[in-house]
Structure formats: structure tokens, C-alpha cells
mmCIF file of C-alpha atoms in Angstrom:
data_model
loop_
_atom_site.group_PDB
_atom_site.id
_atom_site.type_symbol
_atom_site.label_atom_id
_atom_site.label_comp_id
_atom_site.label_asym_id
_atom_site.label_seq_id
_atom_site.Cartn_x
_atom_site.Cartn_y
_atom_site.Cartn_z
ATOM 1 C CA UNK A 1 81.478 96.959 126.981
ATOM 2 C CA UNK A 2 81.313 94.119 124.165
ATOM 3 C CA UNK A 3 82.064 90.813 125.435
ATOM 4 C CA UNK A 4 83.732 88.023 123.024
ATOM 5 C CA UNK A 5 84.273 84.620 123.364
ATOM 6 C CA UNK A 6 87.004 82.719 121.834
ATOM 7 C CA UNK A 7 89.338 79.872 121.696
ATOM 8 C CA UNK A 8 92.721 80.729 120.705
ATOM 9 C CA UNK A 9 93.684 80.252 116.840
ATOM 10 C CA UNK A 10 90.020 79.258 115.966
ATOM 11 C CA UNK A 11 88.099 81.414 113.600
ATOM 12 C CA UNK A 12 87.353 83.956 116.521
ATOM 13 C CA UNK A 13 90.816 84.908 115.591
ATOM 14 C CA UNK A 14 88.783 86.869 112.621
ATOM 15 C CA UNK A 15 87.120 88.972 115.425
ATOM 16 C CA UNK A 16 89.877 89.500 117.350
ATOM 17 C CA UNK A 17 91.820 91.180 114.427
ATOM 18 C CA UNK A 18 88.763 93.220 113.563
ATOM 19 C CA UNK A 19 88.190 94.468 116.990
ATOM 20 C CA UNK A 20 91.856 95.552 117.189
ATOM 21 C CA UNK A 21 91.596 97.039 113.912
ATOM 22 C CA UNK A 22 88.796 98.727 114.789
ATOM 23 C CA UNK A 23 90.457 99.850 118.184
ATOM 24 C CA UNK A 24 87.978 98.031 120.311
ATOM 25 C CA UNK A 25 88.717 96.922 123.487
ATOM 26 C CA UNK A 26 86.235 94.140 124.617
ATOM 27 C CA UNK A 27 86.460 92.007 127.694
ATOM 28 C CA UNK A 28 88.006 88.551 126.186
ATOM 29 C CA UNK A 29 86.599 85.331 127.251
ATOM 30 C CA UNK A 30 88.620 82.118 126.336
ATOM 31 C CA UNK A 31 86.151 78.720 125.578
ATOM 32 C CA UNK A 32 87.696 75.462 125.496
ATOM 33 C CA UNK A 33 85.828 74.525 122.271
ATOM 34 C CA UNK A 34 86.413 70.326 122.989
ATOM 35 C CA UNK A 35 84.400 70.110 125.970
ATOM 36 C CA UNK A 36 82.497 73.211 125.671
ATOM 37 C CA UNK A 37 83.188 74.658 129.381
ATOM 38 C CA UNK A 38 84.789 78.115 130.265
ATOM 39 C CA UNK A 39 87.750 77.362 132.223
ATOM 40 C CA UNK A 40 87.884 80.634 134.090
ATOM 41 C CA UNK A 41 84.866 79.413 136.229
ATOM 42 C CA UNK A 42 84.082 76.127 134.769
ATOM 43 C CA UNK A 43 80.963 77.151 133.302
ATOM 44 C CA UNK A 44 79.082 75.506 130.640
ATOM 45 C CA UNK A 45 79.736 77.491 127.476
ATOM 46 C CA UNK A 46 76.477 76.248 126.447
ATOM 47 C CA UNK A 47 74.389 78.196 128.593
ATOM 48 C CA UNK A 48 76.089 81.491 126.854
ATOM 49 C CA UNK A 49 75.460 79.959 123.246
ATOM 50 C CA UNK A 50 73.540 76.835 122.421
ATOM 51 C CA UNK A 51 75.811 76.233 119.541
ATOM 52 C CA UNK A 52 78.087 75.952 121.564
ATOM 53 C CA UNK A 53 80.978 77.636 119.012
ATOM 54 C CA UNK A 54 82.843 80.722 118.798
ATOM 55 C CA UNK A 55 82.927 83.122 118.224
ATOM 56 C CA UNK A 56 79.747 84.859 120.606
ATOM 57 C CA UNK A 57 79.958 88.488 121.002
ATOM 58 C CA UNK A 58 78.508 90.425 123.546
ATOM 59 C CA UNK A 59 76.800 93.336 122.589
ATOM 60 C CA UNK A 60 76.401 96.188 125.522
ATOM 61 C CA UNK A 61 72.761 95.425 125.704
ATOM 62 C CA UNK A 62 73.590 92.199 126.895
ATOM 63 C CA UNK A 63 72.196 90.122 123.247
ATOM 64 C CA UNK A 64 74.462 87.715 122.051
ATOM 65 C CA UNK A 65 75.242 87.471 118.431
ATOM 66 C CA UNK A 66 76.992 84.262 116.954
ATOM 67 C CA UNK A 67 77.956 83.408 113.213
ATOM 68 C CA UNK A 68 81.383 84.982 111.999
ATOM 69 C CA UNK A 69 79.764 86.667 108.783
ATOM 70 C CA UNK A 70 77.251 88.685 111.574
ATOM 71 C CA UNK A 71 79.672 88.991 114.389
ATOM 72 C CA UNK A 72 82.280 90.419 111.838
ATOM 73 C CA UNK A 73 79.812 92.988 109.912
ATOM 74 C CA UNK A 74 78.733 93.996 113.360
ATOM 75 C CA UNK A 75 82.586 95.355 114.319
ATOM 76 C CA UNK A 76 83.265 96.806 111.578
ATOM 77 C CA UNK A 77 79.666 99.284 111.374
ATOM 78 C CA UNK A 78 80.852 99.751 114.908
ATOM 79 C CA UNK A 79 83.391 102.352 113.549
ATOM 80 C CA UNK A 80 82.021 102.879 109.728
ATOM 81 C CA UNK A 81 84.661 105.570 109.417
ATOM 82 C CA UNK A 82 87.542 102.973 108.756
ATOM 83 C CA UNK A 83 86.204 101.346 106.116
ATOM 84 C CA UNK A 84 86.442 97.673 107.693
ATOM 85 C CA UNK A 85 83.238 96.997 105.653
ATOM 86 C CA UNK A 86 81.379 98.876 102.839
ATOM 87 C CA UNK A 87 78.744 101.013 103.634
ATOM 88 C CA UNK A 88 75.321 99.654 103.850
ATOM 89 C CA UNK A 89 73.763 100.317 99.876
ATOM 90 C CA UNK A 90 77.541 100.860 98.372
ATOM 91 C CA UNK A 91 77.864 97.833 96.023
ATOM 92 C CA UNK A 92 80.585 96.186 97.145
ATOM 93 C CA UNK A 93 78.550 95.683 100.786
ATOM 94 C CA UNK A 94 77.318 92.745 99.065
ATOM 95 C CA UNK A 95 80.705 91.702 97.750
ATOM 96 C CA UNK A 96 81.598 91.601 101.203
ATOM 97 C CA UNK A 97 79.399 89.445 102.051
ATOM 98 C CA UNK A 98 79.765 86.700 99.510
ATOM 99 C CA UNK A 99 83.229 86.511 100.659
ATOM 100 C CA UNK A 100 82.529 85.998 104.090
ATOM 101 C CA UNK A 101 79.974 83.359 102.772
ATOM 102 C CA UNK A 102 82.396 81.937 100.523
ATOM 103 C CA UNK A 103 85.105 81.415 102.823
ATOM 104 C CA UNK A 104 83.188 80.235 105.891
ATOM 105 C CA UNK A 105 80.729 77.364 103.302
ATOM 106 C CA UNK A 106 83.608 76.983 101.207
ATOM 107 C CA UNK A 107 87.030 77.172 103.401
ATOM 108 C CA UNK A 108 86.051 76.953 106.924
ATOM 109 C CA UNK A 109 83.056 74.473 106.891
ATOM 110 C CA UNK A 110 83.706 72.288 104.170
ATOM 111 C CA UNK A 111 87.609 71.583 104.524
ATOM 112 C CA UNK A 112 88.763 73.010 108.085
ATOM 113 C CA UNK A 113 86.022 72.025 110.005
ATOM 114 C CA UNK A 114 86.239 68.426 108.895
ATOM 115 C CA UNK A 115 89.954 68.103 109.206
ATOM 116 C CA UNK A 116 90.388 68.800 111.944
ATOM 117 C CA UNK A 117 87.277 67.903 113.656
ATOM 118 C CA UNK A 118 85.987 64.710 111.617
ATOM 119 C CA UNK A 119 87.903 61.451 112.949
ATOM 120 C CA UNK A 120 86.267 59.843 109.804
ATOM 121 C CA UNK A 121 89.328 59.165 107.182
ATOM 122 C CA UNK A 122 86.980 59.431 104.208
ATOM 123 C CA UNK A 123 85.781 62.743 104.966
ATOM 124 C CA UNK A 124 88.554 64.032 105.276
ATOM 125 C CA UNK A 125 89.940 62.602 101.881
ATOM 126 C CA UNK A 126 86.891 64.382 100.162
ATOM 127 C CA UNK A 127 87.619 68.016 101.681
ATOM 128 C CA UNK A 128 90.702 67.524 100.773
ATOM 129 C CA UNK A 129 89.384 66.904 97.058
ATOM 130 C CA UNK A 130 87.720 69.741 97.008
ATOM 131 C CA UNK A 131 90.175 72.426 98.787
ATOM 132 C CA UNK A 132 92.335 73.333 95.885
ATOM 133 C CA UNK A 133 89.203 74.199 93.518
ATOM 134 C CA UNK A 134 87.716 76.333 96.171
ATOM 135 C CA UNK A 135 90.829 78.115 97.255
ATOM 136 C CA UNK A 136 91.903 78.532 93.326
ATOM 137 C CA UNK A 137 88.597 80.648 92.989
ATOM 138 C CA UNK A 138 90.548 83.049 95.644
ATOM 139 C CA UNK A 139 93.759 83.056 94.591
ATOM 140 C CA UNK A 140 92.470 84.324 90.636
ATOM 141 C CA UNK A 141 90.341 87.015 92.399
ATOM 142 C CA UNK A 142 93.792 88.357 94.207
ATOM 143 C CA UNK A 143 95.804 88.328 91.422
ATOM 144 C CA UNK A 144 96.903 92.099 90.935
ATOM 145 C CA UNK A 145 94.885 92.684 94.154
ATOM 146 C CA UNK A 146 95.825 93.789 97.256
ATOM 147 C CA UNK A 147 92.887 92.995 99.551
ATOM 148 C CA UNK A 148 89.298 90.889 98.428
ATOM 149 C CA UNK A 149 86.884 93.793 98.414
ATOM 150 C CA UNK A 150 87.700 97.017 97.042
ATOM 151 C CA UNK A 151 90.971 98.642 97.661
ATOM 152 C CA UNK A 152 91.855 98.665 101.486
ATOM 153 C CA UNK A 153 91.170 96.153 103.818
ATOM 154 C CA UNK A 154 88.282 94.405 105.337
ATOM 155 C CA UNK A 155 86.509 92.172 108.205
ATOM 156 C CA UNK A 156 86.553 89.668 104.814
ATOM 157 C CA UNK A 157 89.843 89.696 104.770
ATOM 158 C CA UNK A 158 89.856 89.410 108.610
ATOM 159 C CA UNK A 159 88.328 86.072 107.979
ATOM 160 C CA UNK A 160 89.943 84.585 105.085
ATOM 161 C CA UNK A 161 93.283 85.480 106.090
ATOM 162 C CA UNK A 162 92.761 83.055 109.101
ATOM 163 C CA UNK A 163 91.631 80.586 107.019
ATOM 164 C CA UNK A 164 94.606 80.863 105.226
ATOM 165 C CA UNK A 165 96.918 80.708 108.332
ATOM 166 C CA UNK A 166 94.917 77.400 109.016
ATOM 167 C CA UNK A 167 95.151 75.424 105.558
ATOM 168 C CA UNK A 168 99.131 74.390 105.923
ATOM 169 C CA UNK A 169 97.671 72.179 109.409
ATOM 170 C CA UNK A 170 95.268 70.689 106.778
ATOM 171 C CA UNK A 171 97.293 69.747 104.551
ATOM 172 C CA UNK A 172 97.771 72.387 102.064
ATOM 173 C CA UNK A 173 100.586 73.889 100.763
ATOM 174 C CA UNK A 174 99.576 77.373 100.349
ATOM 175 C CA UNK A 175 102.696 77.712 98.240
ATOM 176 C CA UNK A 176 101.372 76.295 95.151
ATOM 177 C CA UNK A 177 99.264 79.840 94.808
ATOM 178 C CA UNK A 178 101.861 82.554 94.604
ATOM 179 C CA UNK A 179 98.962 85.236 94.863
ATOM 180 C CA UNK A 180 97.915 83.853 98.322
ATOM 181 C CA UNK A 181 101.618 83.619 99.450
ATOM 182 C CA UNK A 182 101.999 87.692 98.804
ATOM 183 C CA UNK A 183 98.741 87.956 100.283
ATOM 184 C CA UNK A 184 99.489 86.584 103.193
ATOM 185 C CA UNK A 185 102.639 88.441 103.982
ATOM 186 C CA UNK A 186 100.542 91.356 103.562
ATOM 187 C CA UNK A 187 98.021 90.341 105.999
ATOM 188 C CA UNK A 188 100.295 88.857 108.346
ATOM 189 C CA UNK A 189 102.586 91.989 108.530
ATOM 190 C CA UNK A 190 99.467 94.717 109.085
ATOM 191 C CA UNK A 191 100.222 95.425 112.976
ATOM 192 C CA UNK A 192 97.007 95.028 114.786
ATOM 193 C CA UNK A 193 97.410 90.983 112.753
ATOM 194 C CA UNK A 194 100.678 90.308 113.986
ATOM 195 C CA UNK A 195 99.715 91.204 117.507
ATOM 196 C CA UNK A 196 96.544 89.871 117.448
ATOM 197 C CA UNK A 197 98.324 86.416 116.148
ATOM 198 C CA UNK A 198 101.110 86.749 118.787
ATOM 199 C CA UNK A 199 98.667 87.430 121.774
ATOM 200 C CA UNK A 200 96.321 84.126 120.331
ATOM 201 C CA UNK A 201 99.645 81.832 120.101
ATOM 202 C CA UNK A 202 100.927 82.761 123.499
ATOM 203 C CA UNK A 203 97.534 81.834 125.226
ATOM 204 C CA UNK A 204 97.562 78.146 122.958
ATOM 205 C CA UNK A 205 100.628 77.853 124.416
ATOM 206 C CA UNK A 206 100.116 78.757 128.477
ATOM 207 C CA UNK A 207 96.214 77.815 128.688
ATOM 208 C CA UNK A 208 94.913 74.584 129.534
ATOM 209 C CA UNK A 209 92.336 74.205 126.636
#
């Protein structure tokens, strides 16, 4: 059985939704990401990744694998047959892949990271600089597209639709992009998102992380 660990609402969210896309039950282990312990047992997180971030999955050999761009590409060649990512040599495998390198360098490291992990004013002034230029680059790409690779949804979109969900507690409107706002009714309103969102919520809400 595949093992992941998460913290609710953080970017693990992205593996969640692929896993339930995927229709992948894993055993679910929640992190509190701030002091880097596992509450169920009070164990140090570390000692199940050094980096001590999420998301880790599990594989049933018992190797861990960390980095959402890997953990994400992993799920989705799990079950090739839905089409969560490209085919390995079909051109837009690599298309995939700049997105999930474009969101987590450009989105998730260099403006949601800092904002709302930086205490440090002035960096978070200059993510917020940059932001809009980075997120513009996304919203031109989805005009008159549905989803950012191909036709039909994938782990990409997995990821960059939680970054998304994220920016408004950053600071920015996602309004000012009409292509992301009909995006993101899409992706919110695909089943296996919504529940995946509403199971993620509940547990910020009841757990003690």
C-alpha cells in the first residue's frame, strides 16, 4: 500500500487530488509541517524525510520519494490508462513537466513559500512584485483552454490548481485574470477536487497542527 504524508491545505493537497483521481487509496499520514513531528505518535517527521516537507510518498517497497513534480508523475504512471500525465516519449510529457516546474520555482517557491513562511517584510514585498508577471504567463496559456497540457486533465493541473486556491491568502486577487477565475471553477467543481478539498478543510479545522 502507498503511504503519503501531508499537512492539510499544503501542496500535498496536489497528491491527494491525484491519488483520488487516480482511484488510489493510500494510508494518509498528517505532518504538522511547523514543528516537524507526526502527531499521531509524536514522531519526528524528520526521521521519515530529512527535508522535512511534504509531501513524502510511500512507495510499496518501502522507498520514499519527495518533491511534488516526482511524487505527482509517479501517481499518475501508476494508472497510465487515465491520462493524468502524458505518456513517457509523447511530446507533451515534457510540457508536463515544465508546468510542474513552473508552478512549483515560479508559484509555490518564489511567492507562497515566502508569504507565508518568511517573517521578513521585505521578502515578502518582492514576491509579491513578482507574482502577477509569473501568474500572467498562466493565465495567457489558458485562454481558450480548458486544462494546461493537452486536452483533459492532469497531475499539472493537480498542482497549479492548488496554487491557485492558495494565492487569495497571499494577497492576490485571482480576479484580475478572468481565464484563471473559469479555470478554477472548473477545477474546483471536478468531484474527486471538491472532496479531496472538503476532506483537507475538515481536518485544518478538527486537528491540532
Amino acid at each position: 500500500m502507498l503511504q503519503l504524508y501531508f499537512y492539510p491545505m499544503a501542496c500535498s493537497l496536489a497528491s491527494r487530488i491525484a491519488l483520488m483521481e487516480a482511484g488510489i487509496e493510500p494510508r494518509y499520514h498528517l505532518v504538522n509541517i511547523w514543528n516537524k513531528t507526526i502527531p499521531v505518535d509524536d514522531r519526528d517527521f524528520r526521521a521519515v524525510s530529512p527535508k522535512g516537507a511534504v509531501p513524502v510518498l510511500v512507495l510499496e517497497n518501502g522507498e520514499r520519494l519527495t518533491e511534488n513534480a516526482a511524487v505527482l508523475q509517479y501517481i499518475a504512471d501508476i494508472k497510465p490508462d487515465l491520462g493524468l500525465a502524458p505518456p513517457p516519449g509523447d511530446p507533451d510529457r515534457y510540457r508536463l513537466q515544465e508546468w510542474l516546474s513552473f508552478v512549483g520555482t515560479e508559484i509555490h517557491k518564489a511567492f507562497l513559500f515566502p508569504t507565508f513562511w518568511y517573517k521578513d517584510d521585505a521578502a515578502k514585498a518582492s514576491a509579491r512584485e513578482r507574482i502577477g508577471n509569473n501568474v500572467s504567463v498562466a493565465a495567457e496559456h489558458l485562454e481558450g483552454r480548458q486544462y494546461l497540457v493537452g486536452e483533459r486533465f492532469t497531475v499539472a493541473d493537480a498542482y497549479f490548481g492548488w496554487a491557485l486556491l492558495l494565492l487569495g491568502r497571499g494577497g492576490v486577487d485571482v480576479a484580475q485574470w478572468p481565464s484563471l477565475v473559469a479555470y478554477l471553477e472548473r477545477f474546483q467543481a471536478r468531484p474527486q477536487v471538491k472532496a479531496a478539498i472538503g476532506i483537507e478543510m475538515q481536518l485544518r479545522k478538527t486537528a491540532a497542527v
